[in-house]
Amino acid sequence: RLVYGTDAPPSAAPRRTPNASFMSTSTTTTTTTVPDSPGDTVDVKGKVAIVTGASRGIGAASALHLGTNGLKVVLAARSVSALEEVKAAIEAAGGEASCVKCDVTVASEVAAMFQHAKDTYGGVDFVYANAGYEGDTSVDITEIEDDEMFNVININTMGYVRLCQSSVHCSRLPS
């Protein structure tokens, strides 16, 4: 059971948390509690999620969690070889996943990732925008070069914008 926005038991009213990202799991059914609709649940089994930055860390762990809880996962990152390991783990647990190389700073790669999801699974239900970059943390913030700061902005802000723009064209949500 996936419960978004609350760690409370089903009988308790969920917290009203905009853009909630807290998840808890058990092995019963795969549903989500929509934070703004107390008591409403949606079956997410068979839904399609894209996870960017899925080759390692939080992205890989989140993709594995989603893939082993009934979602079909499009794994996206700059390194396809690292994605293959995450895909193998999802498939070993009985889930379904596919891999696509995607650098969120390149609009054509973001568009191709969504096209892959549309061609492979018929569209997208969720996007987990995990790809990110904190910059060179060994440099004092007062000494960061403009090129480095523009790189951080391009990945963290413009990457998110590119994901939003492309998602509109292959969302499986009702119009």
PDB file of C-alpha atoms in Angstrom:
ATOM      1  CA  ARG A   1       0.000   0.000   0.000  1.00  0.00           C
ATOM      2  CA  LEU A   2       1.460   3.358  -0.976  1.00  0.00           C
ATOM      3  CA  VAL A   3       0.222   6.268   1.062  1.00  0.00           C
ATOM      4  CA  TYR A   4       1.317   9.696  -0.073  1.00  0.00           C
ATOM      5  CA  GLY A   5       1.214  12.665   2.260  1.00  0.00           C
ATOM      6  CA  THR A   6       0.641  10.829   5.515  1.00  0.00           C
ATOM      7  CA  ASP A   7       2.150   8.241   7.791  1.00  0.00           C
ATOM      8  CA  ALA A   8      -1.134   7.990   9.675  1.00  0.00           C
ATOM      9  CA  PRO A   9      -3.243   4.835   9.672  1.00  0.00           C
ATOM     10  CA  PRO A  10      -6.093   4.726   7.119  1.00  0.00           C
ATOM     11  CA  SER A  11      -8.649   5.701   9.780  1.00  0.00           C
ATOM     12  CA  ALA A  12      -6.872   9.004  10.495  1.00  0.00           C
ATOM     13  CA  ALA A  13      -7.431  12.016   8.273  1.00  0.00           C
ATOM     14  CA  PRO A  14      -4.407  12.685   6.038  1.00  0.00           C
ATOM     15  CA  ARG A  15      -2.344  15.820   6.548  1.00  0.00           C
ATOM     16  CA  ARG A  16      -3.049  18.519   3.994  1.00  0.00           C
ATOM     17  CA  THR A  17       0.445  18.821   2.576  1.00  0.00           C
ATOM     18  CA  PRO A  18       0.782  20.357  -0.886  1.00  0.00           C
ATOM     19  CA  ASN A  19       3.131  18.390  -3.143  1.00  0.00           C
ATOM     20  CA  ALA A  20       3.577  15.773  -0.411  1.00  0.00           C
ATOM     21  CA  SER A  21       6.359  13.334  -1.096  1.00  0.00           C
ATOM     22  CA  PHE A  22       6.314  11.145   2.022  1.00  0.00           C
ATOM     23  CA  MET A  23       5.667   7.483   1.336  1.00  0.00           C
ATOM     24  CA  SER A  24       5.092   4.509   3.582  1.00  0.00           C
ATOM     25  CA  THR A  25       4.642   0.951   2.431  1.00  0.00           C
ATOM     26  CA  SER A  26       3.195  -2.395   3.348  1.00  0.00           C
ATOM     27  CA  THR A  27       2.574  -5.445   1.219  1.00  0.00           C
ATOM     28  CA  THR A  28      -1.220  -5.359   0.864  1.00  0.00           C
ATOM     29  CA  THR A  29      -2.626  -3.302  -2.011  1.00  0.00           C
ATOM     30  CA  THR A  30      -1.080  -0.507  -4.022  1.00  0.00           C
ATOM     31  CA  THR A  31      -3.140   2.654  -3.537  1.00  0.00           C
ATOM     32  CA  THR A  32      -2.492   6.297  -2.856  1.00  0.00           C
ATOM     33  CA  THR A  33      -4.303   8.607  -0.515  1.00  0.00           C
ATOM     34  CA  VAL A  34      -4.714  11.956  -2.223  1.00  0.00           C
ATOM     35  CA  PRO A  35      -3.815  14.580   0.424  1.00  0.00           C
ATOM     36  CA  ASP A  36      -6.517  17.058  -0.618  1.00  0.00           C
ATOM     37  CA  SER A  37      -9.248  14.412  -0.700  1.00  0.00           C
ATOM     38  CA  PRO A  38      -9.436  12.683   2.689  1.00  0.00           C
ATOM     39  CA  GLY A  39     -10.383   9.060   2.334  1.00  0.00           C
ATOM     40  CA  ASP A  40     -10.095   8.934  -1.470  1.00  0.00           C
ATOM     41  CA  THR A  41      -7.726   6.298  -2.830  1.00  0.00           C
ATOM     42  CA  VAL A  42      -6.529   5.500  -6.316  1.00  0.00           C
ATOM     43  CA  ASP A  43      -5.135   2.171  -7.447  1.00  0.00           C
ATOM     44  CA  VAL A  44      -1.688   2.837  -8.941  1.00  0.00           C
ATOM     45  CA  LYS A  45      -0.966  -0.732 -10.041  1.00  0.00           C
ATOM     46  CA  GLY A  46      -0.082  -0.654 -13.725  1.00  0.00           C
ATOM     47  CA  LYS A  47       0.355   3.126 -13.806  1.00  0.00           C
ATOM     48  CA  VAL A  48       3.454   4.514 -15.501  1.00  0.00           C
ATOM     49  CA  ALA A  49       6.085   6.606 -13.749  1.00  0.00           C
ATOM     50  CA  ILE A  50       9.171   8.304 -15.144  1.00  0.00           C
ATOM     51  CA  VAL A  51      12.010   8.691 -12.644  1.00  0.00           C
ATOM     52  CA  THR A  52      14.863  10.993 -13.656  1.00  0.00           C
ATOM     53  CA  GLY A  53      18.214  10.587 -11.955  1.00  0.00           C
ATOM     54  CA  ALA A  54      17.298   6.918 -11.471  1.00  0.00           C
ATOM     55  CA  SER A  55      20.826   5.534 -11.839  1.00  0.00           C
ATOM     56  CA  ARG A  56      21.861   5.961  -8.194  1.00  0.00           C
ATOM     57  CA  GLY A  57      20.989   7.267  -4.742  1.00  0.00           C
ATOM     58  CA  ILE A  58      17.480   8.493  -3.999  1.00  0.00           C
ATOM     59  CA  GLY A  59      16.427   8.151  -7.640  1.00  0.00           C
ATOM     60  CA  ALA A  60      17.437   4.481  -7.830  1.00  0.00           C
ATOM     61  CA  ALA A  61      15.829   3.698  -4.458  1.00  0.00           C
ATOM     62  CA  SER A  62      12.614   5.504  -5.425  1.00  0.00           C
ATOM     63  CA  ALA A  63      12.453   3.780  -8.819  1.00  0.00           C
ATOM     64  CA  LEU A  64      12.961   0.401  -7.150  1.00  0.00           C
ATOM     65  CA  HIS A  65      10.226   1.191  -4.626  1.00  0.00           C
ATOM     66  CA  LEU A  66       7.771   2.238  -7.341  1.00  0.00           C
ATOM     67  CA  GLY A  67       8.651  -0.667  -9.618  1.00  0.00           C
ATOM     68  CA  THR A  68       8.219  -3.253  -6.880  1.00  0.00           C
ATOM     69  CA  ASN A  69       4.862  -1.780  -5.862  1.00  0.00           C
ATOM     70  CA  GLY A  70       3.096  -2.255  -9.182  1.00  0.00           C
ATOM     71  CA  LEU A  71       4.074   0.766 -11.262  1.00  0.00           C
ATOM     72  CA  LYS A  72       5.765   0.453 -14.647  1.00  0.00           C
ATOM     73  CA  VAL A  73       8.879   2.595 -14.407  1.00  0.00           C
ATOM     74  CA  VAL A  74      10.798   4.461 -17.090  1.00  0.00           C
ATOM     75  CA  LEU A  75      14.284   4.801 -15.648  1.00  0.00           C
ATOM     76  CA  ALA A  76      16.103   7.876 -16.935  1.00  0.00           C
ATOM     77  CA  ALA A  77      19.630   9.167 -16.385  1.00  0.00           C
ATOM     78  CA  ARG A  78      22.773  10.078 -18.289  1.00  0.00           C
ATOM     79  CA  SER A  79      24.278   6.602 -17.708  1.00  0.00           C
ATOM     80  CA  VAL A  80      22.274   3.754 -19.213  1.00  0.00           C
ATOM     81  CA  SER A  81      24.665   1.090 -17.886  1.00  0.00           C
ATOM     82  CA  ALA A  82      23.874   2.157 -14.291  1.00  0.00           C
ATOM     83  CA  LEU A  83      20.149   2.161 -15.117  1.00  0.00           C
ATOM     84  CA  GLU A  84      20.374  -1.456 -16.280  1.00  0.00           C
ATOM     85  CA  GLU A  85      21.296  -2.504 -12.728  1.00  0.00           C
ATOM     86  CA  VAL A  86      18.203  -0.765 -11.314  1.00  0.00           C
ATOM     87  CA  LYS A  87      16.041  -2.299 -14.050  1.00  0.00           C
ATOM     88  CA  ALA A  88      17.394  -5.779 -13.236  1.00  0.00           C
ATOM     89  CA  ALA A  89      16.561  -5.297  -9.536  1.00  0.00           C
ATOM     90  CA  ILE A  90      12.998  -4.196 -10.384  1.00  0.00           C
ATOM     91  CA  GLU A  91      12.483  -7.135 -12.743  1.00  0.00           C
ATOM     92  CA  ALA A  92      13.971  -9.598 -10.210  1.00  0.00           C
ATOM     93  CA  ALA A  93      11.268  -8.421  -7.777  1.00  0.00           C
ATOM     94  CA  GLY A  94       8.553  -9.009 -10.396  1.00  0.00           C
ATOM     95  CA  GLY A  95       8.230  -5.404 -11.601  1.00  0.00           C
ATOM     96  CA  GLU A  96       8.444  -3.862 -15.041  1.00  0.00           C
ATOM     97  CA  ALA A  97      10.896  -1.172 -16.128  1.00  0.00           C
ATOM     98  CA  SER A  98      12.652   0.252 -19.161  1.00  0.00           C
ATOM     99  CA  CYS A  99      15.753   2.423 -19.499  1.00  0.00           C
ATOM    100  CA  VAL A 100      16.382   5.567 -21.493  1.00  0.00           C
ATOM    101  CA  LYS A 101      19.373   7.881 -21.628  1.00  0.00           C
ATOM    102  CA  CYS A 102      18.270  11.377 -20.695  1.00  0.00           C
ATOM    103  CA  ASP A 103      20.194  14.504 -19.777  1.00  0.00           C
ATOM    104  CA  VAL A 104      17.541  16.941 -18.517  1.00  0.00           C
ATOM    105  CA  THR A 105      19.622  19.863 -19.832  1.00  0.00           C
ATOM    106  CA  VAL A 106      18.974  18.678 -23.404  1.00  0.00           C
ATOM    107  CA  ALA A 107      15.404  19.355 -24.543  1.00  0.00           C
ATOM    108  CA  SER A 108      15.540  16.764 -27.349  1.00  0.00           C
ATOM    109  CA  GLU A 109      16.572  14.019 -24.880  1.00  0.00           C
ATOM    110  CA  VAL A 110      13.719  14.945 -22.526  1.00  0.00           C
ATOM    111  CA  ALA A 111      11.261  14.830 -25.442  1.00  0.00           C
ATOM    112  CA  ALA A 112      12.704  11.471 -26.558  1.00  0.00           C
ATOM    113  CA  MET A 113      12.307  10.089 -23.004  1.00  0.00           C
ATOM    114  CA  PHE A 114       8.599  10.969 -23.000  1.00  0.00           C
ATOM    115  CA  GLN A 115       8.203   9.545 -26.512  1.00  0.00           C
ATOM    116  CA  HIS A 116       9.820   6.329 -25.256  1.00  0.00           C
ATOM    117  CA  ALA A 117       7.272   6.193 -22.414  1.00  0.00           C
ATOM    118  CA  LYS A 118       4.419   6.800 -24.840  1.00  0.00           C
ATOM    119  CA  ASP A 119       5.651   4.171 -27.323  1.00  0.00           C
ATOM    120  CA  THR A 120       6.440   1.594 -24.620  1.00  0.00           C
ATOM    121  CA  TYR A 121       3.582   2.068 -22.140  1.00  0.00           C
ATOM    122  CA  GLY A 122       1.034   4.319 -23.840  1.00  0.00           C
ATOM    123  CA  GLY A 123       1.874   7.455 -21.859  1.00  0.00           C
ATOM    124  CA  VAL A 124       2.829   8.682 -18.400  1.00  0.00           C
ATOM    125  CA  ASP A 125       0.872   8.970 -15.157  1.00  0.00           C
ATOM    126  CA  PHE A 126       3.600  10.268 -12.816  1.00  0.00           C
ATOM    127  CA  VAL A 127       6.912  12.081 -13.187  1.00  0.00           C
ATOM    128  CA  TYR A 128       9.422  11.921 -10.364  1.00  0.00           C
ATOM    129  CA  ALA A 129      11.775  14.818 -11.176  1.00  0.00           C
ATOM    130  CA  ASN A 130      14.763  13.590  -9.193  1.00  0.00           C
ATOM    131  CA  ALA A 131      17.696  14.600 -11.428  1.00  0.00           C
ATOM    132  CA  GLY A 132      19.615  17.397  -9.786  1.00  0.00           C
ATOM    133  CA  TYR A 133      23.003  18.941  -9.169  1.00  0.00           C
ATOM    134  CA  GLU A 134      24.234  20.900  -6.174  1.00  0.00           C
ATOM    135  CA  GLY A 135      27.343  22.290  -7.817  1.00  0.00           C
ATOM    136  CA  ASP A 136      30.931  22.143  -6.654  1.00  0.00           C
ATOM    137  CA  THR A 137      30.567  21.972  -2.889  1.00  0.00           C
ATOM    138  CA  SER A 138      34.316  22.286  -2.354  1.00  0.00           C
ATOM    139  CA  VAL A 139      34.175  25.943  -3.403  1.00  0.00           C
ATOM    140  CA  ASP A 140      32.969  28.692  -1.075  1.00  0.00           C
ATOM    141  CA  ILE A 141      29.671  30.137  -2.338  1.00  0.00           C
ATOM    142  CA  THR A 142      31.288  33.576  -2.717  1.00  0.00           C
ATOM    143  CA  GLU A 143      33.792  32.080  -5.169  1.00  0.00           C
ATOM    144  CA  ILE A 144      31.485  30.055  -7.420  1.00  0.00           C
ATOM    145  CA  GLU A 145      32.060  30.900 -11.068  1.00  0.00           C
ATOM    146  CA  ASP A 146      29.089  31.989 -13.186  1.00  0.00           C
ATOM    147  CA  ASP A 147      29.441  28.953 -15.476  1.00  0.00           C
ATOM    148  CA  GLU A 148      29.072  26.630 -12.489  1.00  0.00           C
ATOM    149  CA  MET A 149      26.001  28.490 -11.210  1.00  0.00           C
ATOM    150  CA  PHE A 150      24.419  28.476 -14.688  1.00  0.00           C
ATOM    151  CA  ASN A 151      24.996  24.697 -14.813  1.00  0.00           C
ATOM    152  CA  VAL A 152      23.182  24.259 -11.474  1.00  0.00           C
ATOM    153  CA  ILE A 153      20.279  26.413 -12.717  1.00  0.00           C
ATOM    154  CA  ASN A 154      20.134  24.603 -16.059  1.00  0.00           C
ATOM    155  CA  ILE A 155      19.871  21.196 -14.420  1.00  0.00           C
ATOM    156  CA  ASN A 156      17.721  22.007 -11.384  1.00  0.00           C
ATOM    157  CA  THR A 157      15.398  24.658 -12.775  1.00  0.00           C
ATOM    158  CA  MET A 158      15.364  24.398 -16.543  1.00  0.00           C
ATOM    159  CA  GLY A 159      15.468  20.597 -16.381  1.00  0.00           C
ATOM    160  CA  TYR A 160      12.267  20.688 -14.356  1.00  0.00           C
ATOM    161  CA  VAL A 161      10.690  23.122 -16.846  1.00  0.00           C
ATOM    162  CA  ARG A 162      11.620  20.809 -19.750  1.00  0.00           C
ATOM    163  CA  LEU A 163      10.033  17.869 -17.927  1.00  0.00           C
ATOM    164  CA  CYS A 164       6.815  19.826 -17.389  1.00  0.00           C
ATOM    165  CA  GLN A 165       6.689  20.973 -21.012  1.00  0.00           C
ATOM    166  CA  SER A 166       7.188  17.483 -22.435  1.00  0.00           C
ATOM    167  CA  SER A 167       4.872  15.749 -19.961  1.00  0.00           C
ATOM    168  CA  VAL A 168       1.850  17.605 -21.302  1.00  0.00           C
ATOM    169  CA  HIS A 169       2.089  15.719 -24.595  1.00  0.00           C
ATOM    170  CA  CYS A 170       1.976  12.207 -23.193  1.00  0.00           C
ATOM    171  CA  SER A 171       0.110  12.370 -19.928  1.00  0.00           C
ATOM    172  CA  ARG A 172      -2.428   9.601 -19.462  1.00  0.00           C
ATOM    173  CA  LEU A 173      -4.470  11.770 -17.105  1.00  0.00           C
ATOM    174  CA  PRO A 174      -8.013  12.639 -18.214  1.00  0.00           C
ATOM    175  CA  SER A 175      -8.303  15.934 -20.080  1.00  0.00           C
TER     176      SER A 175
END
